mmCIF file of C-alpha atoms and ligand atoms in Angstrom:
data_model
loop_
_atom_site.group_PDB
_atom_site.id
_atom_site.type_symbol
_atom_site.label_atom_id
_atom_site.label_comp_id
_atom_site.label_asym_id
_atom_site.label_seq_id
_atom_site.Cartn_x
_atom_site.Cartn_y
_atom_site.Cartn_z
ATOM 1 C CA MET A 1 3.129 -4.882 -15.410
ATOM 2 C CA PRO A 2 0.090 -5.692 -17.391
ATOM 3 C CA ALA A 3 -3.189 -5.749 -15.693
ATOM 4 C CA PRO A 4 -5.123 -8.043 -14.529
ATOM 5 C CA LEU A 5 -2.436 -9.756 -12.610
ATOM 6 C CA THR A 6 -1.960 -13.020 -12.811
ATOM 7 C CA ASP A 7 -2.308 -15.292 -9.838
ATOM 8 C CA LYS A 8 1.212 -16.074 -9.575
ATOM 9 C CA ALA A 9 1.701 -12.187 -9.594
ATOM 10 C CA TRP A 10 -0.464 -11.869 -6.790
ATOM 11 C CA GLN A 11 1.318 -14.761 -4.716
ATOM 12 C CA GLN A 12 4.599 -13.063 -5.114
ATOM 13 C CA LEU A 13 3.015 -9.797 -3.709
ATOM 14 C CA HIS A 14 1.666 -11.544 -0.860
ATOM 15 C CA ALA A 15 5.221 -13.324 -0.205
ATOM 16 C CA THR A 16 6.773 -9.972 -0.462
ATOM 17 C CA ALA A 17 4.300 -8.272 2.040
ATOM 18 C CA VAL A 18 4.754 -11.030 4.432
ATOM 19 C CA GLU A 19 8.544 -10.618 4.230
ATOM 20 C CA ALA A 20 8.487 -7.149 4.689
ATOM 21 C CA MET A 21 6.329 -7.566 7.676
ATOM 22 C CA GLY A 22 8.567 -9.813 9.610
ATOM 23 C CA ARG A 23 11.026 -6.914 9.302
ATOM 24 C CA ALA A 24 8.830 -4.283 10.756
ATOM 25 C CA TYR A 25 9.829 -2.197 14.039
ATOM 26 C CA ALA A 26 6.826 -2.475 16.082
ATOM 27 C CA PRO A 27 7.675 -2.477 19.494
ATOM 28 C CA TYR A 28 5.049 -0.573 20.838
ATOM 29 C CA SER A 29 2.047 -1.839 19.427
ATOM 30 C CA SER A 30 3.363 -5.205 18.854
ATOM 31 C CA PHE A 31 1.319 -5.057 15.431
ATOM 32 C CA PRO A 32 3.659 -5.448 12.700
ATOM 33 C CA VAL A 33 2.390 -4.832 8.945
ATOM 34 C CA GLY A 34 3.895 -5.296 5.654
ATOM 35 C CA VAL A 35 2.846 -4.253 2.205
ATOM 36 C CA ALA A 36 3.978 -4.975 -1.245
ATOM 37 C CA GLY A 37 3.259 -3.409 -4.562
ATOM 38 C CA TYR A 38 4.153 -3.537 -8.321
ATOM 39 C CA ALA A 39 4.888 -0.253 -10.034
ATOM 40 C CA ASP A 40 3.830 0.190 -13.607
ATOM 41 C CA ASP A 41 7.090 -1.003 -15.176
ATOM 42 C CA GLY A 42 7.049 -4.200 -13.104
ATOM 43 C CA ARG A 43 9.142 -3.260 -10.265
ATOM 44 C CA LEU A 44 8.249 -5.148 -7.194
ATOM 45 C CA LEU A 45 8.522 -2.838 -3.894
ATOM 46 C CA SER A 46 7.676 -3.127 -0.392
ATOM 47 C CA GLY A 47 7.513 -1.532 2.914
ATOM 48 C CA CYS A 48 7.018 -2.302 6.860
ATOM 49 C CA ASN A 49 5.888 -0.151 9.704
ATOM 50 C CA VAL A 50 8.534 1.544 11.574
ATOM 51 C CA GLU A 51 7.451 2.855 14.972
ATOM 52 C CA ASN A 52 8.882 5.467 17.263
ATOM 53 C CA ALA A 53 9.041 6.109 21.275
ATOM 54 C CA SER A 54 7.263 9.366 20.218
ATOM 55 C CA TYR A 55 4.240 7.273 19.179
ATOM 56 C CA ALA A 56 2.789 9.823 17.011
ATOM 57 C CA VAL A 57 5.934 9.772 14.776
ATOM 58 C CA GLY A 58 5.591 6.340 13.664
ATOM 59 C CA LEU A 59 5.385 5.359 9.972
ATOM 60 C CA CYS A 60 3.024 2.934 8.447
ATOM 61 C CA ALA A 61 4.122 0.134 5.924
ATOM 62 C CA GLU A 62 2.671 2.092 3.296
ATOM 63 C CA CYS A 63 4.971 5.319 3.929
ATOM 64 C CA GLY A 64 7.623 2.741 3.246
ATOM 65 C CA LEU A 65 6.211 1.394 0.149
ATOM 66 C CA ILE A 66 5.867 5.032 -1.517
ATOM 67 C CA SER A 67 9.379 5.905 -0.088
ATOM 68 C CA ASP A 68 10.689 2.733 -2.175
ATOM 69 C CA LEU A 69 8.704 3.418 -5.346
ATOM 70 C CA VAL A 70 10.112 7.143 -5.492
ATOM 71 C CA ARG A 71 13.542 5.845 -4.390
ATOM 72 C CA THR A 72 13.894 3.277 -7.245
ATOM 73 C CA GLY A 73 12.661 5.461 -10.131
ATOM 74 C CA GLY A 74 9.237 6.642 -9.619
ATOM 75 C CA GLY A 75 6.129 5.809 -11.814
ATOM 76 C CA HIS A 76 2.953 4.632 -10.381
ATOM 77 C CA LEU A 77 1.580 1.814 -8.372
ATOM 78 C CA VAL A 78 -0.611 -0.845 -10.418
ATOM 79 C CA ALA A 79 -1.357 -3.417 -7.422
ATOM 80 C CA VAL A 80 -0.769 -3.426 -3.726
ATOM 81 C CA TRP A 81 -1.338 -5.867 -0.933
ATOM 82 C CA CYS A 82 -1.117 -5.139 2.767
ATOM 83 C CA VAL A 83 -0.694 -7.895 5.580
ATOM 84 C CA ASP A 84 -0.789 -8.169 9.260
ATOM 85 C CA GLY A 85 1.230 -10.101 11.423
ATOM 86 C CA ARG A 86 -0.456 -13.405 10.561
ATOM 87 C CA GLY A 87 -0.018 -12.719 6.918
ATOM 88 C CA GLU A 88 -3.673 -12.088 6.387
ATOM 89 C CA THR A 89 -5.095 -9.162 4.360
ATOM 90 C CA LEU A 90 -5.211 -5.811 6.008
ATOM 91 C CA MET A 91 -7.048 -2.691 4.706
ATOM 92 C CA PRO A 92 -4.738 0.379 5.023
ATOM 93 C CA CYS A 93 -5.622 3.255 7.163
ATOM 94 C CA GLY A 94 -7.363 6.243 5.695
ATOM 95 C CA ARG A 95 -4.221 8.378 5.864
ATOM 96 C CA CYS A 96 -2.440 5.364 3.718
ATOM 97 C CA ARG A 97 -5.357 5.056 1.457
ATOM 98 C CA GLN A 98 -4.542 8.737 0.434
ATOM 99 C CA LEU A 99 -0.963 8.005 -0.001
ATOM 100 C CA LEU A 100 -1.845 5.290 -2.036
ATOM 101 C CA TRP A 101 -4.097 7.369 -4.089
ATOM 102 C CA GLU A 102 -1.578 9.906 -4.959
ATOM 103 C CA HIS A 103 0.804 7.148 -6.508
ATOM 104 C CA GLY A 104 -1.497 4.615 -7.667
ATOM 105 C CA GLY A 105 -4.770 6.516 -8.592
ATOM 106 C CA ALA A 106 -8.366 5.179 -9.136
ATOM 107 C CA GLN A 107 -7.450 2.273 -11.149
ATOM 108 C CA CYS A 108 -4.695 0.703 -8.879
ATOM 109 C CA ARG A 109 -5.749 -2.855 -7.590
ATOM 110 C CA ILE A 110 -5.654 -3.793 -4.015
ATOM 111 C CA GLN A 111 -6.399 -7.022 -2.178
ATOM 112 C CA THR A 112 -9.053 -6.432 0.321
ATOM 113 C CA PRO A 113 -10.662 -9.258 2.777
ATOM 114 C CA GLU A 114 -13.530 -9.381 0.382
ATOM 115 C CA GLY A 115 -11.198 -9.722 -2.898
ATOM 116 C CA GLU A 116 -9.698 -7.627 -5.173
ATOM 117 C CA ARG A 117 -10.791 -3.966 -5.749
ATOM 118 C CA SER A 118 -9.616 -0.702 -7.055
ATOM 119 C CA LEU A 119 -8.492 2.184 -4.896
ATOM 120 C CA ALA A 120 -11.644 4.027 -6.122
ATOM 121 C CA GLN A 121 -13.845 1.565 -4.378
ATOM 122 C CA ILE A 122 -11.741 1.825 -1.108
ATOM 123 C CA LEU A 123 -11.414 5.692 -1.274
ATOM 124 C CA PRO A 124 -14.741 6.784 -3.049
ATOM 125 C CA GLN A 125 -15.094 10.321 -4.114
ATOM 126 C CA ALA A 126 -11.262 10.730 -3.271
ATOM 127 C CA PHE A 127 -9.668 14.284 -2.839
ATOM 128 C CA GLY A 128 -6.507 14.451 -5.201
ATOM 129 C CA ALA A 129 -4.311 16.673 -7.592
ATOM 130 C CA ASP A 130 -7.093 17.118 -9.904
ATOM 131 C CA ASP A 131 -9.081 18.882 -7.218
ATOM 132 C CA LEU A 132 -6.042 21.301 -6.657
ATOM 133 C CA ARG A 133 -6.455 22.100 -10.392
ATOM 134 C CA LYS A 134 -9.965 22.525 -10.705
ATOM 135 C CA GLY A 135 -10.420 24.558 -7.338
ATOM 136 C CA ALA A 136 -7.713 26.715 -7.494
ATOM 137 C CA PRO A 137 -8.920 30.720 -7.551
HETATM 138 N N1 THU B 1 -0.268 0.610 10.405
HETATM 139 C C1 THU B 1 0.288 0.434 9.073
HETATM 140 O O1 THU B 1 1.496 0.143 9.131
HETATM 141 N N2 THU B 1 -0.476 0.452 8.048
HETATM 142 C C2 THU B 1 -1.988 0.617 8.037
HETATM 143 O O2 THU B 1 -2.387 0.967 7.318
HETATM 144 C C3 THU B 1 -2.324 0.525 9.655
HETATM 145 C C4 THU B 1 -1.562 0.575 10.487
HETATM 146 C C5 THU B 1 0.623 0.270 11.616
HETATM 147 C C6 THU B 1 0.767 1.678 12.508
HETATM 148 C C7 THU B 1 1.228 1.088 13.623
HETATM 149 O O3 THU B 1 2.489 1.048 13.716
HETATM 150 C C8 THU B 1 0.663 -0.011 13.817
HETATM 151 O O4 THU B 1 0.043 -0.662 12.533
HETATM 152 C C9 THU B 1 -0.676 -0.127 14.679
HETATM 153 O O5 THU B 1 -1.535 0.634 14.390
#
């Protein structure tokens, strides 16, 4: 998937995120979330939140997205769009920014309420695999 994404590609990402949001299992929060992403080979991936009666065990939508990426062949994410129950752009929680960082890296694009940004912009000075290599005793 070449960068920058075309408007049409972004629209497909948004539509896929909304579709995924419609399949969310969120009976406890009543806050369905959907997310979609493109892998570097152009694969279209998605995820939705899946809650649990043991609240803390619930899975964010981004967990499903990363699972979809790995399950369907790996690679890395080049673009992501996360939406709330109205289909509006939603910023990933802190934990999920870290998940996206691992599988998308600094240059991965993400839609925010302020427009398109990179993961480096929404997770500045991120901790990642490089730090493990550099900081090992
Ligand atoms: N949620 C996500 O799926 N992704 C986020 O980045 C933020 C929060 C979910 C978790 C929970 O099921 C619901 O939204 C309310 O917090």
